[in-house]
Short mmCIF file of C-alpha atoms in Angstrom, two decimals:
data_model
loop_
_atom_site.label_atom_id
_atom_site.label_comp_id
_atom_site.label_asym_id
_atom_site.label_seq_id
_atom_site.Cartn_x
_atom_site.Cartn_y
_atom_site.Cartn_z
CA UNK A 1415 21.45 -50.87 13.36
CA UNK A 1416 23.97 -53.52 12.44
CA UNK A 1417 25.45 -55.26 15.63
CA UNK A 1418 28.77 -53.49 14.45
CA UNK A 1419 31.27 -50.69 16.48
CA UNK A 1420 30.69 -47.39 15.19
CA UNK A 1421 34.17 -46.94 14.03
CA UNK A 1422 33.31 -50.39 11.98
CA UNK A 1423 30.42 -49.23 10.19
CA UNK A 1424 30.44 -47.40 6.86
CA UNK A 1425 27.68 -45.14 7.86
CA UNK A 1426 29.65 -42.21 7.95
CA UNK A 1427 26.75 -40.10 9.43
CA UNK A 1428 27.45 -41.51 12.46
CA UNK A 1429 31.10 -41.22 12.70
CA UNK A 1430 31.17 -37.37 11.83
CA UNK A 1431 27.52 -35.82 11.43
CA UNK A 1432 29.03 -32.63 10.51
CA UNK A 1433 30.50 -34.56 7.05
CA UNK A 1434 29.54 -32.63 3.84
CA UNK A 1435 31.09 -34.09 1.30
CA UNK A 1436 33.27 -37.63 0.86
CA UNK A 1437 33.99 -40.12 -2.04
CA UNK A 1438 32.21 -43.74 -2.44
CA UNK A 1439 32.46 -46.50 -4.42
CA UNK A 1440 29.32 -47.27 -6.31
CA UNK A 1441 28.03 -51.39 -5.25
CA UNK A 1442 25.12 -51.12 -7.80
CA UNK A 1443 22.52 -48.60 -9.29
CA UNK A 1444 19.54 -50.46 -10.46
CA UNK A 1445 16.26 -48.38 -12.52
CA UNK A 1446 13.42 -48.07 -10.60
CA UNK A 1447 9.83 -46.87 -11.72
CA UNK A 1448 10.78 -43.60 -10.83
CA UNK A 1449 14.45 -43.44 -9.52
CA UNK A 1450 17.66 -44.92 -9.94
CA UNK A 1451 18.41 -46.71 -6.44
CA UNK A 1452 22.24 -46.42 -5.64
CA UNK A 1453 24.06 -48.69 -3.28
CA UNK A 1454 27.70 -47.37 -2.11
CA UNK A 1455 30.58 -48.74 -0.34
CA UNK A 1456 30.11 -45.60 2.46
CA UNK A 1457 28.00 -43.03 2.41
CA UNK A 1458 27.05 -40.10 4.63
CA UNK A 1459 23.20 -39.70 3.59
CA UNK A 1460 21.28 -40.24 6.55
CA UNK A 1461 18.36 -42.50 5.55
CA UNK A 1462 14.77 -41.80 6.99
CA UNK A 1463 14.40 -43.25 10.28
CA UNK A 1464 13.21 -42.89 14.01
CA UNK A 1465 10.93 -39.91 12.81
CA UNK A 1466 14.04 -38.04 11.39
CA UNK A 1467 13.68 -37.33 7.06
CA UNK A 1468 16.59 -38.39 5.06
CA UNK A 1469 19.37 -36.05 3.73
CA UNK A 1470 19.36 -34.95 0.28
CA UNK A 1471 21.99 -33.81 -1.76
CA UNK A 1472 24.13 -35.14 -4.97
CA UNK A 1473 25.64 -37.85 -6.39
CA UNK A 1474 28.53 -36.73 -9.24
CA UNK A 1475 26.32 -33.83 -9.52
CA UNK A 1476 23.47 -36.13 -9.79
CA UNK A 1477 20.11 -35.08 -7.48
CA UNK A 1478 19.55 -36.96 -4.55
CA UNK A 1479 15.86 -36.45 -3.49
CA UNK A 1480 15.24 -39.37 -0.91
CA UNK A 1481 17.26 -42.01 1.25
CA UNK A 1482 16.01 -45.59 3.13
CA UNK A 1483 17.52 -48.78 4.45
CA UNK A 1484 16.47 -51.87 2.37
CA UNK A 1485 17.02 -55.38 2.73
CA UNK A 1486 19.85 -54.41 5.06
CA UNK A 1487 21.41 -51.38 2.69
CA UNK A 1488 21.31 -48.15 2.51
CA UNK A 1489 19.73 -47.23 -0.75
CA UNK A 1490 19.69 -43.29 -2.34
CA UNK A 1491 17.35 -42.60 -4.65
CA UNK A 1492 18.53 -40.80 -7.63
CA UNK A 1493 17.04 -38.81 -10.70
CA UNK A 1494 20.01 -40.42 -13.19
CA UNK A 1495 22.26 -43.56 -13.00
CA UNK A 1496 26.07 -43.41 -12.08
CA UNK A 1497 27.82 -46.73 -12.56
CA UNK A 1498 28.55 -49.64 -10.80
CA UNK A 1499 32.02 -49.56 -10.09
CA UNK A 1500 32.82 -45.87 -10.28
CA UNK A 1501 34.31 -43.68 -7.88
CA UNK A 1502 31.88 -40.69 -7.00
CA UNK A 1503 31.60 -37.33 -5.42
CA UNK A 1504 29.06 -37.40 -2.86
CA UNK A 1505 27.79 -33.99 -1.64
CA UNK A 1506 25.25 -33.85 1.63
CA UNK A 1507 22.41 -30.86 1.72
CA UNK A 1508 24.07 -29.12 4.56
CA UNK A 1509 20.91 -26.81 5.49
CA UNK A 1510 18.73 -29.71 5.28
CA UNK A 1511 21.29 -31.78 7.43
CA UNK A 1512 21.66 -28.79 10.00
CA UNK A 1513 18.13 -28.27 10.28
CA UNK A 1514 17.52 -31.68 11.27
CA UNK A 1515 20.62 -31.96 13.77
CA UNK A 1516 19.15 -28.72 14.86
CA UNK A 1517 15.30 -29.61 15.57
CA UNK A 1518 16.52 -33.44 16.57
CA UNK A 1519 18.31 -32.35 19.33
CA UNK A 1520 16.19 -29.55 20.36
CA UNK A 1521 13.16 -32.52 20.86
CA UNK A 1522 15.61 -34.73 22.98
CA UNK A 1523 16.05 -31.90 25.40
CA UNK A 1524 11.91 -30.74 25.48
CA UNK A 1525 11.31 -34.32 25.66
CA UNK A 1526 14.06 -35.64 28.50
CA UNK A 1527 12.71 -32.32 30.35
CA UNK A 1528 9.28 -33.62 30.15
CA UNK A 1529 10.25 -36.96 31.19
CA UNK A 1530 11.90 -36.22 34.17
CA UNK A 1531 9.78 -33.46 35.72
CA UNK A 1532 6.38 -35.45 34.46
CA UNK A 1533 7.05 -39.19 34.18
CA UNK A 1534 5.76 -39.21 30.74
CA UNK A 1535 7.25 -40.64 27.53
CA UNK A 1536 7.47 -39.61 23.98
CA UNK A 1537 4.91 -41.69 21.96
CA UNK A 1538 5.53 -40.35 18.31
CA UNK A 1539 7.75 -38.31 16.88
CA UNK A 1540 7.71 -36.58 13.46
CA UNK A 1541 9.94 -34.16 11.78
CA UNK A 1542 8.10 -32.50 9.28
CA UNK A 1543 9.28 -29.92 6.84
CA UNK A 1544 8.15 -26.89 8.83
CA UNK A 1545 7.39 -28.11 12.26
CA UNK A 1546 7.90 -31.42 15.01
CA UNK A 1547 5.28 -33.21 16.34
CA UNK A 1548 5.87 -34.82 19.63
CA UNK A 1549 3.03 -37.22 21.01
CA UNK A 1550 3.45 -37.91 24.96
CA UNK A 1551 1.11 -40.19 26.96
CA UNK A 1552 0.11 -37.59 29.65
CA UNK A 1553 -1.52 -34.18 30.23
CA UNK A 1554 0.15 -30.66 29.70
CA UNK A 1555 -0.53 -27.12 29.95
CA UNK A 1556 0.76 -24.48 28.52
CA UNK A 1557 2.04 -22.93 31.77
CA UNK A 1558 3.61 -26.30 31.83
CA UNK A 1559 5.95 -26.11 28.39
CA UNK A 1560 6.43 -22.53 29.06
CA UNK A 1561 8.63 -23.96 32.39
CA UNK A 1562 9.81 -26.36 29.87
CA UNK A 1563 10.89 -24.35 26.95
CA UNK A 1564 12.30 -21.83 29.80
CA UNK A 1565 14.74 -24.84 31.18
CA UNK A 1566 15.57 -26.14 27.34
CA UNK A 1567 16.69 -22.57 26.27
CA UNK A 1568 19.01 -22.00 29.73
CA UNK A 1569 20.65 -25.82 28.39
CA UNK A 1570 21.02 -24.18 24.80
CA UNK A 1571 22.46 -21.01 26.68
CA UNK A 1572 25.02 -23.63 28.67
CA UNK A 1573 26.32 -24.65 25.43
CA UNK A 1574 26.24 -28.40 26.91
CA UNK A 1575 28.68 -30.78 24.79
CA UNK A 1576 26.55 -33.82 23.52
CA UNK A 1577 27.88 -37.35 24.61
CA UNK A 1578 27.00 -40.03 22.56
CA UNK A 1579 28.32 -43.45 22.11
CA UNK A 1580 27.31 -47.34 21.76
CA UNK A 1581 27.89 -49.11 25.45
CA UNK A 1582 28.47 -52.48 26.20
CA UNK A 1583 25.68 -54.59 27.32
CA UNK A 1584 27.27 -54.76 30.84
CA UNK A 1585 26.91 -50.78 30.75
CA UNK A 1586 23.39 -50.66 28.81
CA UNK A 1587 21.86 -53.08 31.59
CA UNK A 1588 22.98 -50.74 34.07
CA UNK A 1589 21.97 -47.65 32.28
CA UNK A 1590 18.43 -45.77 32.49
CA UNK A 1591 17.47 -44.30 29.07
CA UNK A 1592 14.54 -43.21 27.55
CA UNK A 1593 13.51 -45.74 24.55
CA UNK A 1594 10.54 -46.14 22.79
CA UNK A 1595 10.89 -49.77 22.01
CA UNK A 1596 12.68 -53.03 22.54
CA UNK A 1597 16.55 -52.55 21.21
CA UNK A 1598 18.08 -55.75 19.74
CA UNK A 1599 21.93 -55.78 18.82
CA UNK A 1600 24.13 -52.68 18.94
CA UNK A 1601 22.43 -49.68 21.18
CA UNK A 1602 23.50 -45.48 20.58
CA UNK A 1603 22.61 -43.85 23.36
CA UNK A 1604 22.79 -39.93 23.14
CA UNK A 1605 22.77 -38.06 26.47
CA UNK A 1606 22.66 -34.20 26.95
CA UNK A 1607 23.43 -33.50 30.82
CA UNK A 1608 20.85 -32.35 32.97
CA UNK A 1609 18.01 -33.15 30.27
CA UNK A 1610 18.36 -36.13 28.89
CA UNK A 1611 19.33 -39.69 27.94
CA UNK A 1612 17.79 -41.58 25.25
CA UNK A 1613 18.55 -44.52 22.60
CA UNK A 1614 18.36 -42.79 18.84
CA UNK A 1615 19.81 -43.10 15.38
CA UNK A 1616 19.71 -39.62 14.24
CA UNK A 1617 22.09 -36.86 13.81
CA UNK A 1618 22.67 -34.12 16.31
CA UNK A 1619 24.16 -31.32 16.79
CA UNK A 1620 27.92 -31.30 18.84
CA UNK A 1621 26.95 -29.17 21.21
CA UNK A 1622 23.14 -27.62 22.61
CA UNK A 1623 24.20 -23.56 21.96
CA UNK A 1624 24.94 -24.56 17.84
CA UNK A 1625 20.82 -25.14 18.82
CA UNK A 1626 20.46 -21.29 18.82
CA UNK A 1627 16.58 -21.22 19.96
CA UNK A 1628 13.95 -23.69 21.15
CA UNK A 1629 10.34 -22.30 20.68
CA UNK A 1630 7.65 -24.49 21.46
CA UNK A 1631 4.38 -23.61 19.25
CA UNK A 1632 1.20 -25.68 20.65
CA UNK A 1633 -0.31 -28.14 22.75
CA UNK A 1634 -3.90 -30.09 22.02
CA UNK A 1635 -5.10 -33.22 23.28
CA UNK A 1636 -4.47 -36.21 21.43
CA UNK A 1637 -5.32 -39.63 22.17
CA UNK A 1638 -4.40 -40.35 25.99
CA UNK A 1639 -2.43 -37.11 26.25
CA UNK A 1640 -1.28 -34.64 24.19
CA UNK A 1641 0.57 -33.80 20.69
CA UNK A 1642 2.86 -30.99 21.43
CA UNK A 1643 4.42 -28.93 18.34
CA UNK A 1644 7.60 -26.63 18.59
CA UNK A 1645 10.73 -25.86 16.65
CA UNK A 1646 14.61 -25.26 16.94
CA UNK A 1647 17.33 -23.69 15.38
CA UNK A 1648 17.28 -21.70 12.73
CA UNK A 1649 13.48 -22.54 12.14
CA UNK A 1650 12.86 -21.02 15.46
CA UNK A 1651 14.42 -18.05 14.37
CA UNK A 1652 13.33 -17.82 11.16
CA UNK A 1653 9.11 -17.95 12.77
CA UNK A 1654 10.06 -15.53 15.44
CA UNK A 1655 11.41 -13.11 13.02
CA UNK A 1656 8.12 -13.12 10.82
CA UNK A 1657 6.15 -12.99 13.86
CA UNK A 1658 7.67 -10.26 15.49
CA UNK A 1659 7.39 -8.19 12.16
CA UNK A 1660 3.50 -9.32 11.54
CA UNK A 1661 3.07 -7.83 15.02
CA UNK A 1662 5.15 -4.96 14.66
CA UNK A 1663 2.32 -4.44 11.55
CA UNK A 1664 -0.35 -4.78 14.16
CA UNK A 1665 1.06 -2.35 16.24
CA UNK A 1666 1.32 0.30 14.24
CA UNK A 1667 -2.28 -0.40 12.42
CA UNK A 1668 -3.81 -0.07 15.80
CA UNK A 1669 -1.35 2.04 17.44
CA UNK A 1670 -0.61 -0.51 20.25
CA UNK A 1671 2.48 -1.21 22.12
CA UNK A 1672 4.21 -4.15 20.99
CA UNK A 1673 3.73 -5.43 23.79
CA UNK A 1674 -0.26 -4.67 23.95
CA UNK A 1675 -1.43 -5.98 20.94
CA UNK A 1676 -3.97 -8.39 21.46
CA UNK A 1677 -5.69 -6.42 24.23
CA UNK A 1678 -5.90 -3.72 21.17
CA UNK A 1679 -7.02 -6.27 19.03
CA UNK A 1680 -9.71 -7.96 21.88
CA UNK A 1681 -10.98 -4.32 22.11
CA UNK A 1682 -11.27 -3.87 18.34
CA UNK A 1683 -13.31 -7.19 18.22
CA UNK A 1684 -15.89 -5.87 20.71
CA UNK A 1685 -16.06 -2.74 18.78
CA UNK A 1686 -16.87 -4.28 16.04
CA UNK A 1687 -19.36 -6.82 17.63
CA UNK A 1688 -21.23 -3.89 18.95
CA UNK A 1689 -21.37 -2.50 15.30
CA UNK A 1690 -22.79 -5.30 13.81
CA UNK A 1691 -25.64 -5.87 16.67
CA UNK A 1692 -26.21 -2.22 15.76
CA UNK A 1693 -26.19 -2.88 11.72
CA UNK A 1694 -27.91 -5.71 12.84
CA UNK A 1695 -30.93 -3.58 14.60
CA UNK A 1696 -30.85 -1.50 12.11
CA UNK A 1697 -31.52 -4.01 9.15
CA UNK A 1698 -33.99 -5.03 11.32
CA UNK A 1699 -35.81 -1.94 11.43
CA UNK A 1700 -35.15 -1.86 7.57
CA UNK A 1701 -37.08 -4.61 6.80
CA UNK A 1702 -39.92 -3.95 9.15
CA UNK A 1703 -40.63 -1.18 6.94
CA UNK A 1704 -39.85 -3.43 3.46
CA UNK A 1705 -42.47 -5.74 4.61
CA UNK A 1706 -44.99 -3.21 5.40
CA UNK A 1707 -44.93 -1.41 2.10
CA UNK A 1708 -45.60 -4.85 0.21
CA UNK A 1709 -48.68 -6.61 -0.98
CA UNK A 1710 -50.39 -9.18 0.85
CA UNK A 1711 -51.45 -12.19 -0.70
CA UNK A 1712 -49.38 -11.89 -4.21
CA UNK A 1713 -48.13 -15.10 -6.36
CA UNK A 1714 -44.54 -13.09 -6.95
CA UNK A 1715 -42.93 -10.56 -4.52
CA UNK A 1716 -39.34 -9.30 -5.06
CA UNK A 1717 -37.58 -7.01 -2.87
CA UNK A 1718 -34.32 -5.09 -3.80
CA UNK A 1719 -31.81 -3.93 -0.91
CA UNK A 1720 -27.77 -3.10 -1.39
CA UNK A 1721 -25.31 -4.78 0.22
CA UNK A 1722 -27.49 -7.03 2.51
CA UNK A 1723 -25.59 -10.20 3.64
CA UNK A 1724 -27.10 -13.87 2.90
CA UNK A 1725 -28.41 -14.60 6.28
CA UNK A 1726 -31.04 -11.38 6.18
CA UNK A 1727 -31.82 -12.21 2.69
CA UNK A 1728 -33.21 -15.03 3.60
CA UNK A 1729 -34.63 -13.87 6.68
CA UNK A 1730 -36.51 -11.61 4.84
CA UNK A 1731 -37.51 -14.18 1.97
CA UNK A 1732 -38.94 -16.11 4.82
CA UNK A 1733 -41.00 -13.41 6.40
CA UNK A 1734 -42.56 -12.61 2.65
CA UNK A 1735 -43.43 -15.65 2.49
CA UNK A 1736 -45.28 -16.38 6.13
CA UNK A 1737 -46.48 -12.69 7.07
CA UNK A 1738 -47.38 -11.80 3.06
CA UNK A 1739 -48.49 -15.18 1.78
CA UNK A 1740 -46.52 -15.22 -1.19
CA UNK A 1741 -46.02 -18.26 -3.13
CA UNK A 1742 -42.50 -17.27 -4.44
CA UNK A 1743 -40.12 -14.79 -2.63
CA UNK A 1744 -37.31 -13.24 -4.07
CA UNK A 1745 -34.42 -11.20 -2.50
CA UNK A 1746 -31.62 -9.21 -4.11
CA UNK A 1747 -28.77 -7.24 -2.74
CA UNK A 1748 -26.76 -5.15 -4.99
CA UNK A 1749 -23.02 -6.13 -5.18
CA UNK A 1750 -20.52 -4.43 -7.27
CA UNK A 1751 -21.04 -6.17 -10.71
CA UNK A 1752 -24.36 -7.76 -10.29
CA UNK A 1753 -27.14 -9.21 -8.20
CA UNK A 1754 -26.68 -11.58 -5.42
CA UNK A 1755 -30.12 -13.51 -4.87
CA UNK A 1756 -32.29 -15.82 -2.91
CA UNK A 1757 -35.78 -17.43 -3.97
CA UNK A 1758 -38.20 -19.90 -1.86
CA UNK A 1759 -40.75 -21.16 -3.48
CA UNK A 1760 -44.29 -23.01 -2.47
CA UNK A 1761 -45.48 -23.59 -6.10
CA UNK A 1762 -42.63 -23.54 -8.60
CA UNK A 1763 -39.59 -25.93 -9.09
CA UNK A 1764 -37.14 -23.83 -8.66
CA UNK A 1765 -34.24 -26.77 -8.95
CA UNK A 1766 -35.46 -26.81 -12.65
CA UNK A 1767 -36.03 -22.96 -13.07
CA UNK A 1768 -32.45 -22.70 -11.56
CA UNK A 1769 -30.94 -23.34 -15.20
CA UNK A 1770 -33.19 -21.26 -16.98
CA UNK A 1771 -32.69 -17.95 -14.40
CA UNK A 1772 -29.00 -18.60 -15.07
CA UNK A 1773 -28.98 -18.58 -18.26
CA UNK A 1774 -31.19 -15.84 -19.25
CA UNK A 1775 -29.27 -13.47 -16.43
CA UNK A 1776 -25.49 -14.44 -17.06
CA UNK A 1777 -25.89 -16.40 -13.37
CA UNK A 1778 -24.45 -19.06 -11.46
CA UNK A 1779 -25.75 -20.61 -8.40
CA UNK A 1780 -29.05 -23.35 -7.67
CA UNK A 1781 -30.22 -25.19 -4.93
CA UNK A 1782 -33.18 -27.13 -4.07
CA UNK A 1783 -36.76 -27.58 -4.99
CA UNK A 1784 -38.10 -25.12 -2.78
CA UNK A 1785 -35.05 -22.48 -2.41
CA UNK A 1786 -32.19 -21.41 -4.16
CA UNK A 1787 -29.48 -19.05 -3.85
CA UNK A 1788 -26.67 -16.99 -6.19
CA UNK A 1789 -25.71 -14.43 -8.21
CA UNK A 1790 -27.12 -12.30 -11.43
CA UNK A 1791 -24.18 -10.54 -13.61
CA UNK A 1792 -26.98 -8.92 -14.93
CA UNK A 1793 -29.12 -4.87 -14.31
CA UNK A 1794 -31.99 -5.20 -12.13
CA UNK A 1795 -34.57 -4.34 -15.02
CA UNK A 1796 -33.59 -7.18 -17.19
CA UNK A 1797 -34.00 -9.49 -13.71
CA UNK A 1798 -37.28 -7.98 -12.81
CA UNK A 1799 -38.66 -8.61 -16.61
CA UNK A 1800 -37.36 -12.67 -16.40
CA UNK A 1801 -38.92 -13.26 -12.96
CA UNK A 1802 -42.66 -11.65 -13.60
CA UNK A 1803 -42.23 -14.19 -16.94
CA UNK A 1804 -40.47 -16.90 -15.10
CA UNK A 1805 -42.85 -16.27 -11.29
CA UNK A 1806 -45.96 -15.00 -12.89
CA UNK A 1807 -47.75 -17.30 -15.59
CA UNK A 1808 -51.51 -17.99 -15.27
#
């Protein structure tokens, strides 16, 4: 930030965040690769910064798609030129503005709640397009942000008015603020009471109850503590509305209280584990009595089943192979529209045969020298007449 008063500078995001539109001369629009870069006498795009994403907006109608200090200015890069000289109509994406004012603020107060019950500090700090990423340099639970998100909402609730200004550097060395990094020259401080005080040059919202919601979303370690992910504002509302219908779904599927659903779900899951150990005994027992009524000792056996799942196809591939000495095993379950398969092999290249099976049987799939694995769009005659040719030559 230029060592300038904020009623000095021409960064009219600052002065009045809540700006939409205003009128700017245009200092120079040079053509980039693949934008027109436009310099203006004021301007109320926010340029990225400080893990905040620029505004967007337009130009004299003109799309605005990114914004960055450079070499000192604030540069907006355009899809079409506009003048040097000319006086333009500058209009700011107001969602996209609100959103971040929104989700800005709402990370001040998670993270100066953080900071003062914990002792730890925001490390990183990104505002992506769905969610915020907040890095701090100690542990957390989740009982832990629950308390958290708990004391940010009652602040939202409160309404709190924002205070934010540029102090003197009598009144800065006196001051305790969170900052991330050593501040040279002019220093905005932005303090919500009873949460937090912290250097920043972003936008924010007037007041904490234009917030709306604060919902924080995850915790994981990550590096030396943990990387914490939440939203705010209309976001928040936004996810809780699609949640609360996707388990008002799940309700009524299971016919669970709202409030019940994941024990209904945790007791569908061990339903359905003890199913499959079940299915599972009973493919078993299935191919106990495949094995038995094939040949021992046989260059080529091929066994047919419906519906059997990879993993027991080549179980039982393996097993014709050991317990009936084949030299080539082949397993088939019947899908809807064709053959899925498996094939080991102690004799035959079956990388090379691979091509020809797929060919011949409208297939796709391969593998290795001694196995491979994938489907026939073909009827199981037509398969059984290619494999004795292809498995069975003297």
């Amino acid at each position: 930030m230029e060592n300038k008063n904020m009623e000095e500078m021409n960064e009219l995001f600052y002065r009045d965040p809540y700006k939409r539109s205003f009128r700017a001369e245009v200092v120079e629009c040079i053509q980039g690769k693949d934008a027109w870069m436009t310099v203006l006498s004021d301007t109320a795009f926010y340029p990225e910064g400080g893990g905040q994403e620029a505004d967007h907006g337009t130009i004299n109608g003109i799309e605005v798609f990114d914004v960055h200090r450079k070499d000192g200015k604030i540069v907006h890069y355009m899809k079409g030129p506009v003048e040097a000289g000319m006086d333009v109509e500058c209009r700011i994406d107001w969602d996209r503005r609100f959103d971040h004012m929104q989700n800005h603020t709402g990370e001040h107060i998670v993270s100066g709640l953080i900071h003062r019950k914990f002792g730890y500090d925001n490390v990183g700090f990104h505002m992506g397009k769905e969610i915020i990423q907040i890095d701090f340099n100690g542990p957390l639970t989740w009982e832990d942000l629950m308390g958290i998100e708990q004391k940010a909402n009652q602040i939202v609730m409160n309404d709190v008015p924002l205070h934010i200004w540029c102090p003197e550097k009598e009144e800065l060395d006196r001051t305790d603020f969170r900052s991330k990094k050593e501040l040279n020259g002019t220093v905005r401080l932005v303090e919500v009471a009873e949460a937090d005080l912290c250097a920043c040059c972003g936008t924010h919202v007037a007041s904490t109850g234009e917030i709306g919601l604060i919902k924080i979303l995850s915790v994981a370690k990550y590096k030396n503590g943990v990387r914490v992910e939440m939203v705010s504002g209309n976001r928040a509302v936004n996810l809780m509305r699609e949640v609360y219908n996707n388990n008002r779904s799940i309700s009524a599927c299971l016919s669970a209280e709202m409030c019940a659903t994941s024990q209904a779900v945790e007791k569908l899951k061990t339903e359905l584990q003890k199913k499959d150990m079940l299915i599972g005994s009973l493919q078993n027992q299935l191919m106990e009595y495949r094995l038995a009524s094939l040949a021992d000792d046989q260059d080529f056996l091929m066994d047919v089943e419906e519906n059997m799942d990879r993993v027991m196809m080549i179980h039982m591939a393996d097993r014709m192979m050991e317990e009936k000495s084949a030299k080539t095993a082949a397993v088939l379950s019947k899908q809807a529209d064709g053959y899925a398969y498996f094939i080991c092999s102690k004799t035959v290249n079956l990388a090379v045969v691979s091509k020809q099976l797929n060919a011949q049987l409208n297939g796709r799939g391969g593998g290795r020298q001694d196995n491979i694995q994938g489907f026939f769009q073909s009827d199981i005659e037509t398969i059984r007449e290619v494999f004795v040719k292809t498995f069975t030559k003297s």
